[in-house]
CSV table of C-alpha atoms in Angstrom, one decimal:
chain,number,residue,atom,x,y,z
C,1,UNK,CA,11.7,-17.3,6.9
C,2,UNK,CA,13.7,-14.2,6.3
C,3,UNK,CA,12.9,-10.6,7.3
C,4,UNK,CA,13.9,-8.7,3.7
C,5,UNK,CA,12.2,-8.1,1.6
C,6,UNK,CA,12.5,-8.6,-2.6
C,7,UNK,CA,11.6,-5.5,-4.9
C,8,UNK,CA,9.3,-7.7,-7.1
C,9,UNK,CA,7.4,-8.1,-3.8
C,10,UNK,CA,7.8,-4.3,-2.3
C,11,UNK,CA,6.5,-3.5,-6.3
C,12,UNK,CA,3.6,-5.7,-5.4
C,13,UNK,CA,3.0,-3.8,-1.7
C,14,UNK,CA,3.1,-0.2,-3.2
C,15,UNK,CA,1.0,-1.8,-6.2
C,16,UNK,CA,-2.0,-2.1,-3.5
C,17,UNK,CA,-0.6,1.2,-1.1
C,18,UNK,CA,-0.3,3.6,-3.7
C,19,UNK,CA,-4.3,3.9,-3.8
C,20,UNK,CA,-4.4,4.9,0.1
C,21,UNK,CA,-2.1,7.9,-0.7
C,22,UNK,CA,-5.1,10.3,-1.7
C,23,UNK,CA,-5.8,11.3,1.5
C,24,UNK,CA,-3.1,10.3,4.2
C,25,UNK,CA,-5.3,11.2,7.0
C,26,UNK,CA,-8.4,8.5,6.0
C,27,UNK,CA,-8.7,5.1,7.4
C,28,UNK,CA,-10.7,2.2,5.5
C,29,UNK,CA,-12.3,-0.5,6.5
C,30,UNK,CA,-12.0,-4.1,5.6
C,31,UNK,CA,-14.6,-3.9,2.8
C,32,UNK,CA,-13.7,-0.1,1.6
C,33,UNK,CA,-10.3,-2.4,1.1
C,34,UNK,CA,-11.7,-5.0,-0.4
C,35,UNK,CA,-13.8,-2.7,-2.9
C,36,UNK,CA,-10.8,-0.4,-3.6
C,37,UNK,CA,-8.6,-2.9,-4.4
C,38,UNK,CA,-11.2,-5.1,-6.1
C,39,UNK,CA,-10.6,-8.4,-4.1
C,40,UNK,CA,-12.3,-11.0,-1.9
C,41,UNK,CA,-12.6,-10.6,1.4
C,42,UNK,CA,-10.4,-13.4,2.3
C,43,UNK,CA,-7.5,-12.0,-0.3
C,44,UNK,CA,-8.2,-8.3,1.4
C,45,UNK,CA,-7.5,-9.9,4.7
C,46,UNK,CA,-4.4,-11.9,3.4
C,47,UNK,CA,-3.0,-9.0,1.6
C,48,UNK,CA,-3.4,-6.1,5.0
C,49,UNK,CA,-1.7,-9.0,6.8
C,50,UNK,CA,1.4,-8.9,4.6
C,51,UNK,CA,1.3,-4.9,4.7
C,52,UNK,CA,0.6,-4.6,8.3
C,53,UNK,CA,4.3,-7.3,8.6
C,54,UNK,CA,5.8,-4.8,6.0
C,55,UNK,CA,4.9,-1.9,8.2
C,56,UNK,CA,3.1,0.1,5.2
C,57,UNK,CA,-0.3,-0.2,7.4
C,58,UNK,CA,-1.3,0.3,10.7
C,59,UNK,CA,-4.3,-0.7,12.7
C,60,UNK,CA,-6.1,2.1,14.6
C,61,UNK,CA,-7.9,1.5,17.5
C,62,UNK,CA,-11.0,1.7,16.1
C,63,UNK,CA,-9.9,-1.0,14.2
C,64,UNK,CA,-10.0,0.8,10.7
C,65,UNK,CA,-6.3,0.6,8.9
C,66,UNK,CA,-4.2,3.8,7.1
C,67,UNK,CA,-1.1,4.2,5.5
C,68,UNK,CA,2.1,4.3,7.7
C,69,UNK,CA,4.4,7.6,7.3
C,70,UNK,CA,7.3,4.9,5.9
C,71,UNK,CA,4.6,3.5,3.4
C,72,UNK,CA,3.5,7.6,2.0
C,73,UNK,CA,7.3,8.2,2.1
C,74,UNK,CA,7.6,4.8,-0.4
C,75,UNK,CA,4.7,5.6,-2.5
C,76,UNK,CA,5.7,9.7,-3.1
C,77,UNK,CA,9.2,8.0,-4.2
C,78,UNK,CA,7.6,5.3,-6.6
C,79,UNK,CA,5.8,7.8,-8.0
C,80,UNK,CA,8.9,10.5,-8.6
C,81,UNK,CA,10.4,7.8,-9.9
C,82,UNK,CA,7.9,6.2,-12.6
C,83,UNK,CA,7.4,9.9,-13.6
C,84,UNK,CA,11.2,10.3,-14.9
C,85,UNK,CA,11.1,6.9,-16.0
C,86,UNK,CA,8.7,8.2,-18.7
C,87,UNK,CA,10.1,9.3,-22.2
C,88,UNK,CA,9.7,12.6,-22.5
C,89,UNK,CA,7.5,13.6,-25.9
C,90,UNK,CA,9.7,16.2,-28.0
């Protein structure tokens, strides 16, 4: 098992990621998760323990989960980036 990660699978991280960027300083719980990304529990659970090994979540102590600082920096830079990706309409 390697360490790096592939860009179809970094895609896939700051697919689910991107929606915790509205308000850096919120946490979620394991349902708000589950609602906001519209999964199962079980797929919820699966999917913060890929993020939490990626480093784009952390655990709080109260046991509520937020975007990392290196997972907002990653999501602002998607974003730039699929916005001058766009054709522009002239």
């Amino acid at each position: 098992m390697t360490d790096s990660i592939d860009v179809s699978s970094l895609e896939n991280y700051i697919y689910f990621i991107k929606d915790l960027d509205t308000s850096p300083n919120k946490s979620f719980t394991e349902e708000e998760l589950s609602k906001l990304w519209n999964l199962d529990p079980y797929r919820t659970k699966t999917m913060i323990r890929k993020l939490r090994k990626a480093g784009f979540i952390r655990r709080t102590r109260s046991g509520r989960y937020k975007i990392t600082f290196a997972g907002l920096i990653l999501v602002h830079i998607y974003k730039r980036a699929k916005k001058e990706q766009r054709p522009s309409s002239r």
